[in-house]
Amino acid sequence: MLHRYPAFLLAVFVAMTVVATAQPAPLRIATYNILNYPGSTGPARNAQFRTVVAAMQPHVIVAQELISAMGVELFETDVLDRVFDGRFEAAPFVDASGDTEGAFFYDTTRVTYLQMKIINTQLRAIEGYRFAVRGTTDTVWIFTVHLKAQDTQADAAKRAAEASLLRAHLDSALAGQHFIVAGDFNVYNGTEAALALLLSAEPNANSRLIDPLNNTGDWHSNRDFAFIHTQSPRTRQFG
């Protein structure tokens, strides 16, 4: 998801392409839940991760379900550096919630990392990262979310509470700035309160999000939406 400010951003949910105002080359941004990483099988999964990121060719990755700073370093050195010849670096890992955390990886030839913002929730923290696009005067915030999973009413209410905290920050701190929200939303259909909060033009249309896919419906376990499903293609529950 993204906030569309004049003449700046084009994107899709999972592999986003950002076109900066003064730079013709697109900036490719990806979000990736790498599942309890590194866990007990992190190194064994890295060959598959290398295959995936080589196909995506991202310049920025926000990832979810990082366990530790060691996991961030391992993904950078054994996945990204081996595919992209050492061009990638990572923002500092912050254990903000006692759960799994987000991470920010970036191609140093294309962007410069500037700062981080933590939004604490009752479950997992929402991490925001601000970066500058090289060759331009543009700066962008990208927030990685991993909202409450499962499909009970109580779970949906917790997702709405998390989304409300994020939206409050966007409304109060980022009006008029460029930002993207990406990650594992765990939203089951287009009528969920969490999604409505993020997309609403109220109270500030300049801090609403825009879903560039715009395929509203009952997505969960619905083959009609298979083309936008992003469920983890794994053979084991946890590594």
JSON list of C-alpha atoms in Angstrom, two decimals:
[
{"chain": "A", "resi": 1, "resn": "MET", "atom": "CA", "xyz": [0.00, 0.00, 0.00]},
{"chain": "A", "resi": 2, "resn": "LEU", "atom": "CA", "xyz": [1.15, 3.50, -0.58]},
{"chain": "A", "resi": 3, "resn": "HIS", "atom": "CA", "xyz": [0.32, 7.11, -0.05]},
{"chain": "A", "resi": 4, "resn": "ARG", "atom": "CA", "xyz": [0.11, 8.84, -3.38]},
{"chain": "A", "resi": 5, "resn": "TYR", "atom": "CA", "xyz": [1.55, 12.33, -3.28]},
{"chain": "A", "resi": 6, "resn": "PRO", "atom": "CA", "xyz": [1.76, 14.37, -6.50]},
{"chain": "A", "resi": 7, "resn": "ALA", "atom": "CA", "xyz": [4.10, 13.06, -9.21]},
{"chain": "A", "resi": 8, "resn": "PHE", "atom": "CA", "xyz": [5.93, 10.44, -7.19]},
{"chain": "A", "resi": 9, "resn": "LEU", "atom": "CA", "xyz": [4.91, 6.87, -6.53]},
{"chain": "A", "resi": 10, "resn": "LEU", "atom": "CA", "xyz": [3.68, 3.88, -8.49]},
{"chain": "A", "resi": 11, "resn": "ALA", "atom": "CA", "xyz": [3.52, 0.53, -6.73]},
{"chain": "A", "resi": 12, "resn": "VAL", "atom": "CA", "xyz": [2.09, -2.93, -6.34]},
{"chain": "A", "resi": 13, "resn": "PHE", "atom": "CA", "xyz": [1.52, -4.73, -3.06]},
{"chain": "A", "resi": 14, "resn": "VAL", "atom": "CA", "xyz": [4.40, -7.22, -2.99]},
{"chain": "A", "resi": 15, "resn": "ALA", "atom": "CA", "xyz": [6.92, -6.08, -5.58]},
{"chain": "A", "resi": 16, "resn": "MET", "atom": "CA", "xyz": [6.67, -2.34, -5.82]},
{"chain": "A", "resi": 17, "resn": "THR", "atom": "CA", "xyz": [8.18, -0.06, -8.44]},
{"chain": "A", "resi": 18, "resn": "VAL", "atom": "CA", "xyz": [8.78, 3.49, -7.32]},
{"chain": "A", "resi": 19, "resn": "VAL", "atom": "CA", "xyz": [9.55, 6.15, -9.91]},
{"chain": "A", "resi": 20, "resn": "ALA", "atom": "CA", "xyz": [11.26, 9.19, -8.43]},
{"chain": "A", "resi": 21, "resn": "THR", "atom": "CA", "xyz": [10.61, 12.65, -9.80]},
{"chain": "A", "resi": 22, "resn": "ALA", "atom": "CA", "xyz": [14.15, 13.31, -11.00]},
{"chain": "A", "resi": 23, "resn": "GLN", "atom": "CA", "xyz": [15.36, 9.79, -11.76]},
{"chain": "A", "resi": 24, "resn": "PRO", "atom": "CA", "xyz": [14.14, 7.81, -14.76]},
{"chain": "A", "resi": 25, "resn": "ALA", "atom": "CA", "xyz": [15.30, 4.41, -13.50]},
{"chain": "A", "resi": 26, "resn": "PRO", "atom": "CA", "xyz": [12.62, 2.69, -11.37]},
{"chain": "A", "resi": 27, "resn": "LEU", "atom": "CA", "xyz": [13.25, 1.74, -7.77]},
{"chain": "A", "resi": 28, "resn": "ARG", "atom": "CA", "xyz": [11.98, -1.76, -7.06]},
{"chain": "A", "resi": 29, "resn": "ILE", "atom": "CA", "xyz": [10.68, -2.40, -3.54]},
{"chain": "A", "resi": 30, "resn": "ALA", "atom": "CA", "xyz": [9.69, -5.80, -2.16]},
{"chain": "A", "resi": 31, "resn": "THR", "atom": "CA", "xyz": [8.07, -7.02, 1.05]},
{"chain": "A", "resi": 32, "resn": "TYR", "atom": "CA", "xyz": [8.87, -10.55, 2.22]},
{"chain": "A", "resi": 33, "resn": "ASN", "atom": "CA", "xyz": [7.79, -12.53, 5.29]},
{"chain": "A", "resi": 34, "resn": "ILE", "atom": "CA", "xyz": [10.78, -14.85, 5.72]},
{"chain": "A", "resi": 35, "resn": "LEU", "atom": "CA", "xyz": [9.16, -16.94, 8.45]},
{"chain": "A", "resi": 36, "resn": "ASN", "atom": "CA", "xyz": [10.73, -17.08, 11.88]},
{"chain": "A", "resi": 37, "resn": "TYR", "atom": "CA", "xyz": [14.18, -16.33, 10.51]},
{"chain": "A", "resi": 38, "resn": "PRO", "atom": "CA", "xyz": [16.74, -17.69, 10.96]},
{"chain": "A", "resi": 39, "resn": "GLY", "atom": "CA", "xyz": [15.19, -20.36, 13.19]},
{"chain": "A", "resi": 40, "resn": "SER", "atom": "CA", "xyz": [16.85, -23.76, 13.20]},
{"chain": "A", "resi": 41, "resn": "THR", "atom": "CA", "xyz": [16.95, -24.03, 9.39]},
{"chain": "A", "resi": 42, "resn": "GLY", "atom": "CA", "xyz": [17.88, -20.52, 8.29]},
{"chain": "A", "resi": 43, "resn": "PRO", "atom": "CA", "xyz": [21.11, -21.47, 6.51]},
{"chain": "A", "resi": 44, "resn": "ALA", "atom": "CA", "xyz": [19.37, -24.39, 4.81]},
{"chain": "A", "resi": 45, "resn": "ARG", "atom": "CA", "xyz": [16.73, -22.04, 3.40]},
{"chain": "A", "resi": 46, "resn": "ASN", "atom": "CA", "xyz": [19.16, -19.43, 2.13]},
{"chain": "A", "resi": 47, "resn": "ALA", "atom": "CA", "xyz": [19.73, -21.05, -1.26]},
{"chain": "A", "resi": 48, "resn": "GLN", "atom": "CA", "xyz": [16.00, -20.79, -1.96]},
{"chain": "A", "resi": 49, "resn": "PHE", "atom": "CA", "xyz": [15.95, -17.19, -0.74]},
{"chain": "A", "resi": 50, "resn": "ARG", "atom": "CA", "xyz": [18.81, -16.40, -3.13]},
{"chain": "A", "resi": 51, "resn": "THR", "atom": "CA", "xyz": [16.78, -17.81, -6.01]},
{"chain": "A", "resi": 52, "resn": "VAL", "atom": "CA", "xyz": [13.78, -15.67, -5.08]},
{"chain": "A", "resi": 53, "resn": "VAL", "atom": "CA", "xyz": [15.61, -12.36, -4.62]},
{"chain": "A", "resi": 54, "resn": "ALA", "atom": "CA", "xyz": [17.62, -12.92, -7.80]},
{"chain": "A", "resi": 55, "resn": "ALA", "atom": "CA", "xyz": [14.33, -13.18, -9.68]},
{"chain": "A", "resi": 56, "resn": "MET", "atom": "CA", "xyz": [12.84, -10.12, -7.96]},
{"chain": "A", "resi": 57, "resn": "GLN", "atom": "CA", "xyz": [15.91, -7.88, -8.35]},
{"chain": "A", "resi": 58, "resn": "PRO", "atom": "CA", "xyz": [14.80, -5.48, -5.60]},
{"chain": "A", "resi": 59, "resn": "HIS", "atom": "CA", "xyz": [16.58, -2.33, -4.51]},
{"chain": "A", "resi": 60, "resn": "VAL", "atom": "CA", "xyz": [14.77, -2.24, -1.15]},
{"chain": "A", "resi": 61, "resn": "ILE", "atom": "CA", "xyz": [13.35, -5.13, 0.89]},
{"chain": "A", "resi": 62, "resn": "VAL", "atom": "CA", "xyz": [11.25, -4.83, 4.00]},
{"chain": "A", "resi": 63, "resn": "ALA", "atom": "CA", "xyz": [11.06, -8.21, 5.71]},
{"chain": "A", "resi": 64, "resn": "GLN", "atom": "CA", "xyz": [8.94, -9.64, 8.50]},
{"chain": "A", "resi": 65, "resn": "GLU", "atom": "CA", "xyz": [9.52, -12.35, 11.14]},
{"chain": "A", "resi": 66, "resn": "LEU", "atom": "CA", "xyz": [13.16, -11.65, 11.93]},
{"chain": "A", "resi": 67, "resn": "ILE", "atom": "CA", "xyz": [14.11, -13.17, 15.29]},
{"chain": "A", "resi": 68, "resn": "SER", "atom": "CA", "xyz": [17.40, -11.42, 15.99]},
{"chain": "A", "resi": 69, "resn": "ALA", "atom": "CA", "xyz": [20.21, -9.15, 14.81]},
{"chain": "A", "resi": 70, "resn": "MET", "atom": "CA", "xyz": [22.05, -12.34, 13.88]},
{"chain": "A", "resi": 71, "resn": "GLY", "atom": "CA", "xyz": [19.21, -13.18, 11.50]},
{"chain": "A", "resi": 72, "resn": "VAL", "atom": "CA", "xyz": [19.41, -9.75, 9.85]},
{"chain": "A", "resi": 73, "resn": "GLU", "atom": "CA", "xyz": [23.16, -10.16, 9.39]},
{"chain": "A", "resi": 74, "resn": "LEU", "atom": "CA", "xyz": [22.78, -13.70, 8.04]},
{"chain": "A", "resi": 75, "resn": "PHE", "atom": "CA", "xyz": [20.15, -12.69, 5.48]},
{"chain": "A", "resi": 76, "resn": "GLU", "atom": "CA", "xyz": [22.30, -9.78, 4.37]},
{"chain": "A", "resi": 77, "resn": "THR", "atom": "CA", "xyz": [25.57, -11.68, 4.07]},
{"chain": "A", "resi": 78, "resn": "ASP", "atom": "CA", "xyz": [24.46, -15.14, 2.95]},
{"chain": "A", "resi": 79, "resn": "VAL", "atom": "CA", "xyz": [21.51, -14.16, 0.75]},
{"chain": "A", "resi": 80, "resn": "LEU", "atom": "CA", "xyz": [21.71, -10.58, -0.50]},
{"chain": "A", "resi": 81, "resn": "ASP", "atom": "CA", "xyz": [25.48, -10.09, -0.63]},
{"chain": "A", "resi": 82, "resn": "ARG", "atom": "CA", "xyz": [25.93, -13.32, -2.57]},
{"chain": "A", "resi": 83, "resn": "VAL", "atom": "CA", "xyz": [23.34, -12.31, -5.15]},
{"chain": "A", "resi": 84, "resn": "PHE", "atom": "CA", "xyz": [24.10, -8.59, -5.40]},
{"chain": "A", "resi": 85, "resn": "ASP", "atom": "CA", "xyz": [27.89, -8.50, -4.92]},
{"chain": "A", "resi": 86, "resn": "GLY", "atom": "CA", "xyz": [27.88, -6.79, -1.54]},
{"chain": "A", "resi": 87, "resn": "ARG", "atom": "CA", "xyz": [25.77, -3.80, -2.55]},
{"chain": "A", "resi": 88, "resn": "PHE", "atom": "CA", "xyz": [23.17, -4.34, 0.21]},
{"chain": "A", "resi": 89, "resn": "GLU", "atom": "CA", "xyz": [23.21, -3.15, 3.79]},
{"chain": "A", "resi": 90, "resn": "ALA", "atom": "CA", "xyz": [20.64, -3.41, 6.58]},
{"chain": "A", "resi": 91, "resn": "ALA", "atom": "CA", "xyz": [19.19, -0.94, 9.06]},
{"chain": "A", "resi": 92, "resn": "PRO", "atom": "CA", "xyz": [19.93, -1.74, 12.71]},
{"chain": "A", "resi": 93, "resn": "PHE", "atom": "CA", "xyz": [17.77, -4.48, 14.21]},
{"chain": "A", "resi": 94, "resn": "VAL", "atom": "CA", "xyz": [15.60, -3.36, 17.13]},
{"chain": "A", "resi": 95, "resn": "ASP", "atom": "CA", "xyz": [13.93, -5.95, 19.38]},
{"chain": "A", "resi": 96, "resn": "ALA", "atom": "CA", "xyz": [11.00, -3.65, 20.05]},
{"chain": "A", "resi": 97, "resn": "SER", "atom": "CA", "xyz": [8.24, -6.09, 20.96]},
{"chain": "A", "resi": 98, "resn": "GLY", "atom": "CA", "xyz": [9.73, -9.33, 22.26]},
{"chain": "A", "resi": 99, "resn": "ASP", "atom": "CA", "xyz": [8.16, -11.03, 19.22]},
{"chain": "A", "resi": 100, "resn": "THR", "atom": "CA", "xyz": [9.53, -11.32, 15.70]},
{"chain": "A", "resi": 101, "resn": "GLU", "atom": "CA", "xyz": [10.47, -7.98, 14.15]},
{"chain": "A", "resi": 102, "resn": "GLY", "atom": "CA", "xyz": [10.72, -6.22, 10.82]},
{"chain": "A", "resi": 103, "resn": "ALA", "atom": "CA", "xyz": [13.90, -5.46, 8.91]},
{"chain": "A", "resi": 104, "resn": "PHE", "atom": "CA", "xyz": [15.03, -3.09, 6.16]},
{"chain": "A", "resi": 105, "resn": "PHE", "atom": "CA", "xyz": [17.58, -4.08, 3.51]},
{"chain": "A", "resi": 106, "resn": "TYR", "atom": "CA", "xyz": [18.70, -1.66, 0.82]},
{"chain": "A", "resi": 107, "resn": "ASP", "atom": "CA", "xyz": [20.95, -1.34, -2.21]},
{"chain": "A", "resi": 108, "resn": "THR", "atom": "CA", "xyz": [23.49, 1.31, -1.24]},
{"chain": "A", "resi": 109, "resn": "THR", "atom": "CA", "xyz": [23.98, 2.34, -4.87]},
{"chain": "A", "resi": 110, "resn": "ARG", "atom": "CA", "xyz": [20.32, 3.36, -5.12]},
{"chain": "A", "resi": 111, "resn": "VAL", "atom": "CA", "xyz": [19.20, 4.60, -1.71]},
{"chain": "A", "resi": 112, "resn": "THR", "atom": "CA", "xyz": [20.62, 6.04, 1.51]},
{"chain": "A", "resi": 113, "resn": "TYR", "atom": "CA", "xyz": [19.17, 4.95, 4.84]},
{"chain": "A", "resi": 114, "resn": "LEU", "atom": "CA", "xyz": [18.28, 7.91, 7.07]},
{"chain": "A", "resi": 115, "resn": "GLN", "atom": "CA", "xyz": [16.32, 6.96, 10.19]},
{"chain": "A", "resi": 116, "resn": "MET", "atom": "CA", "xyz": [13.92, 4.57, 11.89]},
{"chain": "A", "resi": 117, "resn": "LYS", "atom": "CA", "xyz": [10.60, 4.95, 13.72]},
{"chain": "A", "resi": 118, "resn": "ILE", "atom": "CA", "xyz": [9.06, 2.35, 16.05]},
{"chain": "A", "resi": 119, "resn": "ILE", "atom": "CA", "xyz": [5.29, 2.23, 16.58]},
{"chain": "A", "resi": 120, "resn": "ASN", "atom": "CA", "xyz": [4.56, -0.11, 19.47]},
{"chain": "A", "resi": 121, "resn": "THR", "atom": "CA", "xyz": [1.36, -2.17, 19.51]},
{"chain": "A", "resi": 122, "resn": "GLN", "atom": "CA", "xyz": [0.02, -4.84, 21.86]},
{"chain": "A", "resi": 123, "resn": "LEU", "atom": "CA", "xyz": [1.63, -7.53, 19.71]},
{"chain": "A", "resi": 124, "resn": "ARG", "atom": "CA", "xyz": [4.34, -6.87, 17.12]},
{"chain": "A", "resi": 125, "resn": "ALA", "atom": "CA", "xyz": [5.90, -3.47, 16.59]},
{"chain": "A", "resi": 126, "resn": "ILE", "atom": "CA", "xyz": [5.44, -1.58, 13.34]},
{"chain": "A", "resi": 127, "resn": "GLU", "atom": "CA", "xyz": [8.82, -0.41, 12.05]},
{"chain": "A", "resi": 128, "resn": "GLY", "atom": "CA", "xyz": [9.22, 2.60, 9.79]},
{"chain": "A", "resi": 129, "resn": "TYR", "atom": "CA", "xyz": [12.36, 3.37, 7.79]},
{"chain": "A", "resi": 130, "resn": "ARG", "atom": "CA", "xyz": [13.13, 6.64, 6.03]},
{"chain": "A", "resi": 131, "resn": "PHE", "atom": "CA", "xyz": [15.46, 6.62, 3.05]},
{"chain": "A", "resi": 132, "resn": "ALA", "atom": "CA", "xyz": [16.68, 9.01, 0.36]},
{"chain": "A", "resi": 133, "resn": "VAL", "atom": "CA", "xyz": [16.62, 8.09, -3.31]},
{"chain": "A", "resi": 134, "resn": "ARG", "atom": "CA", "xyz": [20.08, 8.66, -4.76]},
{"chain": "A", "resi": 135, "resn": "GLY", "atom": "CA", "xyz": [20.25, 11.14, -7.60]},
{"chain": "A", "resi": 136, "resn": "THR", "atom": "CA", "xyz": [17.14, 12.97, -6.41]},
{"chain": "A", "resi": 137, "resn": "THR", "atom": "CA", "xyz": [16.01, 15.15, -3.53]},
{"chain": "A", "resi": 138, "resn": "ASP", "atom": "CA", "xyz": [13.24, 12.67, -2.65]},
{"chain": "A", "resi": 139, "resn": "THR", "atom": "CA", "xyz": [12.90, 10.92, 0.69]},
{"chain": "A", "resi": 140, "resn": "VAL", "atom": "CA", "xyz": [10.45, 8.12, 1.46]},
{"chain": "A", "resi": 141, "resn": "TRP", "atom": "CA", "xyz": [9.15, 6.42, 4.59]},
{"chain": "A", "resi": 142, "resn": "ILE", "atom": "CA", "xyz": [8.36, 2.71, 4.33]},
{"chain": "A", "resi": 143, "resn": "PHE", "atom": "CA", "xyz": [6.57, 0.91, 7.16]},
{"chain": "A", "resi": 144, "resn": "THR", "atom": "CA", "xyz": [6.65, -2.84, 7.58]},
{"chain": "A", "resi": 145, "resn": "VAL", "atom": "CA", "xyz": [3.65, -4.37, 9.34]},
{"chain": "A", "resi": 146, "resn": "HIS", "atom": "CA", "xyz": [2.83, -7.84, 10.61]},
{"chain": "A", "resi": 147, "resn": "LEU", "atom": "CA", "xyz": [-0.69, -7.53, 11.94]},
{"chain": "A", "resi": 148, "resn": "LYS", "atom": "CA", "xyz": [-2.48, -10.06, 14.14]},
{"chain": "A", "resi": 149, "resn": "ALA", "atom": "CA", "xyz": [-3.09, -13.39, 12.45]},
{"chain": "A", "resi": 150, "resn": "GLN", "atom": "CA", "xyz": [-6.17, -15.68, 12.45]},
{"chain": "A", "resi": 151, "resn": "ASP", "atom": "CA", "xyz": [-9.76, -14.95, 11.49]},
{"chain": "A", "resi": 152, "resn": "THR", "atom": "CA", "xyz": [-11.85, -14.60, 14.65]},
{"chain": "A", "resi": 153, "resn": "GLN", "atom": "CA", "xyz": [-13.67, -11.37, 15.48]},
{"chain": "A", "resi": 154, "resn": "ALA", "atom": "CA", "xyz": [-11.22, -10.81, 18.31]},
{"chain": "A", "resi": 155, "resn": "ASP", "atom": "CA", "xyz": [-8.29, -11.16, 15.91]},
{"chain": "A", "resi": 156, "resn": "ALA", "atom": "CA", "xyz": [-9.86, -8.69, 13.48]},
{"chain": "A", "resi": 157, "resn": "ALA", "atom": "CA", "xyz": [-10.38, -6.24, 16.34]},
{"chain": "A", "resi": 158, "resn": "LYS", "atom": "CA", "xyz": [-6.69, -6.50, 17.26]},
{"chain": "A", "resi": 159, "resn": "ARG", "atom": "CA", "xyz": [-5.70, -5.83, 13.64]},
{"chain": "A", "resi": 160, "resn": "ALA", "atom": "CA", "xyz": [-7.93, -2.78, 13.67]},
{"chain": "A", "resi": 161, "resn": "ALA", "atom": "CA", "xyz": [-6.26, -1.54, 16.86]},
{"chain": "A", "resi": 162, "resn": "GLU", "atom": "CA", "xyz": [-2.82, -1.97, 15.29]},
{"chain": "A", "resi": 163, "resn": "ALA", "atom": "CA", "xyz": [-3.93, -0.22, 12.10]},
{"chain": "A", "resi": 164, "resn": "SER", "atom": "CA", "xyz": [-5.37, 2.62, 14.17]},
{"chain": "A", "resi": 165, "resn": "LEU", "atom": "CA", "xyz": [-2.00, 3.25, 15.81]},
{"chain": "A", "resi": 166, "resn": "LEU", "atom": "CA", "xyz": [-0.30, 3.34, 12.44]},
{"chain": "A", "resi": 167, "resn": "ARG", "atom": "CA", "xyz": [-2.91, 5.63, 10.92]},
{"chain": "A", "resi": 168, "resn": "ALA", "atom": "CA", "xyz": [-2.65, 8.01, 13.88]},
{"chain": "A", "resi": 169, "resn": "HIS", "atom": "CA", "xyz": [1.08, 8.33, 13.25]},
{"chain": "A", "resi": 170, "resn": "LEU", "atom": "CA", "xyz": [0.57, 8.91, 9.53]},
{"chain": "A", "resi": 171, "resn": "ASP", "atom": "CA", "xyz": [-2.05, 11.57, 10.25]},
{"chain": "A", "resi": 172, "resn": "SER", "atom": "CA", "xyz": [0.01, 13.41, 12.84]},
{"chain": "A", "resi": 173, "resn": "ALA", "atom": "CA", "xyz": [3.58, 13.10, 11.58]},
{"chain": "A", "resi": 174, "resn": "LEU", "atom": "CA", "xyz": [3.69, 12.39, 7.86]},
{"chain": "A", "resi": 175, "resn": "ALA", "atom": "CA", "xyz": [1.12, 14.60, 6.16]},
{"chain": "A", "resi": 176, "resn": "GLY", "atom": "CA", "xyz": [2.59, 15.76, 2.86]},
{"chain": "A", "resi": 177, "resn": "GLN", "atom": "CA", "xyz": [5.43, 13.23, 2.89]},
{"chain": "A", "resi": 178, "resn": "HIS", "atom": "CA", "xyz": [5.97, 10.20, 0.67]},
{"chain": "A", "resi": 179, "resn": "PHE", "atom": "CA", "xyz": [5.32, 6.86, 2.37]},
{"chain": "A", "resi": 180, "resn": "ILE", "atom": "CA", "xyz": [4.57, 3.21, 1.70]},
{"chain": "A", "resi": 181, "resn": "VAL", "atom": "CA", "xyz": [3.05, 0.61, 4.02]},
{"chain": "A", "resi": 182, "resn": "ALA", "atom": "CA", "xyz": [3.90, -2.99, 3.19]},
{"chain": "A", "resi": 183, "resn": "GLY", "atom": "CA", "xyz": [4.05, -6.35, 4.90]},
{"chain": "A", "resi": 184, "resn": "ASP", "atom": "CA", "xyz": [1.92, -9.16, 6.26]},
{"chain": "A", "resi": 185, "resn": "PHE", "atom": "CA", "xyz": [-1.46, -7.57, 6.91]},
{"chain": "A", "resi": 186, "resn": "ASN", "atom": "CA", "xyz": [-3.31, -10.84, 7.67]},
{"chain": "A", "resi": 187, "resn": "VAL", "atom": "CA", "xyz": [-6.52, -9.18, 6.45]},
{"chain": "A", "resi": 188, "resn": "TYR", "atom": "CA", "xyz": [-9.09, -11.75, 5.31]},
{"chain": "A", "resi": 189, "resn": "ASN", "atom": "CA", "xyz": [-11.46, -9.61, 3.27]},
{"chain": "A", "resi": 190, "resn": "GLY", "atom": "CA", "xyz": [-11.99, -6.13, 1.93]},
{"chain": "A", "resi": 191, "resn": "THR", "atom": "CA", "xyz": [-14.50, -5.13, 4.59]},
{"chain": "A", "resi": 192, "resn": "GLU", "atom": "CA", "xyz": [-12.22, -5.52, 7.62]},
{"chain": "A", "resi": 193, "resn": "ALA", "atom": "CA", "xyz": [-11.98, -2.52, 9.89]},
{"chain": "A", "resi": 194, "resn": "ALA", "atom": "CA", "xyz": [-8.17, -2.49, 9.75]},
{"chain": "A", "resi": 195, "resn": "LEU", "atom": "CA", "xyz": [-8.22, -2.03, 6.00]},
{"chain": "A", "resi": 196, "resn": "ALA", "atom": "CA", "xyz": [-10.97, 0.58, 6.15]},
{"chain": "A", "resi": 197, "resn": "LEU", "atom": "CA", "xyz": [-8.96, 2.62, 8.67]},
{"chain": "A", "resi": 198, "resn": "LEU", "atom": "CA", "xyz": [-5.90, 2.68, 6.44]},
{"chain": "A", "resi": 199, "resn": "LEU", "atom": "CA", "xyz": [-7.78, 3.50, 3.24]},
{"chain": "A", "resi": 200, "resn": "SER", "atom": "CA", "xyz": [-10.14, 6.10, 4.66]},
{"chain": "A", "resi": 201, "resn": "ALA", "atom": "CA", "xyz": [-9.89, 9.71, 3.48]},
{"chain": "A", "resi": 202, "resn": "GLU", "atom": "CA", "xyz": [-10.82, 10.76, 7.02]},
{"chain": "A", "resi": 203, "resn": "PRO", "atom": "CA", "xyz": [-9.53, 12.50, 9.03]},
{"chain": "A", "resi": 204, "resn": "ASN", "atom": "CA", "xyz": [-6.75, 13.50, 6.62]},
{"chain": "A", "resi": 205, "resn": "ALA", "atom": "CA", "xyz": [-6.85, 12.54, 2.95]},
{"chain": "A", "resi": 206, "resn": "ASN", "atom": "CA", "xyz": [-3.14, 13.36, 2.64]},
{"chain": "A", "resi": 207, "resn": "SER", "atom": "CA", "xyz": [-2.26, 10.46, 4.94]},
{"chain": "A", "resi": 208, "resn": "ARG", "atom": "CA", "xyz": [-4.60, 7.80, 3.59]},
{"chain": "A", "resi": 209, "resn": "LEU", "atom": "CA", "xyz": [-3.25, 4.70, 1.87]},
{"chain": "A", "resi": 210, "resn": "ILE", "atom": "CA", "xyz": [-4.08, 3.65, -1.66]},
{"chain": "A", "resi": 211, "resn": "ASP", "atom": "CA", "xyz": [-4.26, -0.02, -2.62]},
{"chain": "A", "resi": 212, "resn": "PRO", "atom": "CA", "xyz": [-2.80, -0.07, -6.14]},
{"chain": "A", "resi": 213, "resn": "LEU", "atom": "CA", "xyz": [-4.25, -3.54, -6.88]},
{"chain": "A", "resi": 214, "resn": "ASN", "atom": "CA", "xyz": [-7.75, -2.44, -5.87]},
{"chain": "A", "resi": 215, "resn": "ASN", "atom": "CA", "xyz": [-9.17, -5.97, -5.85]},
{"chain": "A", "resi": 216, "resn": "THR", "atom": "CA", "xyz": [-11.59, -5.78, -2.96]},
{"chain": "A", "resi": 217, "resn": "GLY", "atom": "CA", "xyz": [-13.38, -8.98, -2.00]},
{"chain": "A", "resi": 218, "resn": "ASP", "atom": "CA", "xyz": [-13.37, -12.04, 0.22]},
{"chain": "A", "resi": 219, "resn": "TRP", "atom": "CA", "xyz": [-9.79, -13.10, -0.47]},
{"chain": "A", "resi": 220, "resn": "HIS", "atom": "CA", "xyz": [-9.25, -15.91, 2.02]},
{"chain": "A", "resi": 221, "resn": "SER", "atom": "CA", "xyz": [-9.22, -19.41, 0.47]},
{"chain": "A", "resi": 222, "resn": "ASN", "atom": "CA", "xyz": [-10.88, -18.00, -2.65]},
{"chain": "A", "resi": 223, "resn": "ARG", "atom": "CA", "xyz": [-9.42, -19.19, -5.93]},
{"chain": "A", "resi": 224, "resn": "ASP", "atom": "CA", "xyz": [-10.88, -16.17, -7.72]},
{"chain": "A", "resi": 225, "resn": "PHE", "atom": "CA", "xyz": [-8.13, -14.14, -6.07]},
{"chain": "A", "resi": 226, "resn": "ALA", "atom": "CA", "xyz": [-5.30, -16.63, -6.62]},
{"chain": "A", "resi": 227, "resn": "PHE", "atom": "CA", "xyz": [-3.42, -14.13, -8.76]},
{"chain": "A", "resi": 228, "resn": "ILE", "atom": "CA", "xyz": [-2.90, -11.86, -5.74]},
{"chain": "A", "resi": 229, "resn": "HIS", "atom": "CA", "xyz": [-2.45, -14.52, -3.04]},
{"chain": "A", "resi": 230, "resn": "THR", "atom": "CA", "xyz": [0.90, -14.30, -1.27]},
{"chain": "A", "resi": 231, "resn": "GLN", "atom": "CA", "xyz": [0.68, -17.28, 1.08]},
{"chain": "A", "resi": 232, "resn": "SER", "atom": "CA", "xyz": [4.09, -18.72, 1.98]},
{"chain": "A", "resi": 233, "resn": "PRO", "atom": "CA", "xyz": [4.97, -21.54, -0.46]},
{"chain": "A", "resi": 234, "resn": "ARG", "atom": "CA", "xyz": [6.63, -23.79, 2.09]},
{"chain": "A", "resi": 235, "resn": "THR", "atom": "CA", "xyz": [6.48, -27.52, 2.81]},
{"chain": "A", "resi": 236, "resn": "ARG", "atom": "CA", "xyz": [7.01, -27.34, 6.59]},
{"chain": "A", "resi": 237, "resn": "GLN", "atom": "CA", "xyz": [5.22, -25.26, 9.21]},
{"chain": "A", "resi": 238, "resn": "PHE", "atom": "CA", "xyz": [8.35, -23.75, 10.75]},
{"chain": "A", "resi": 239, "resn": "GLY", "atom": "CA", "xyz": [12.05, -23.97, 10.12]}
]
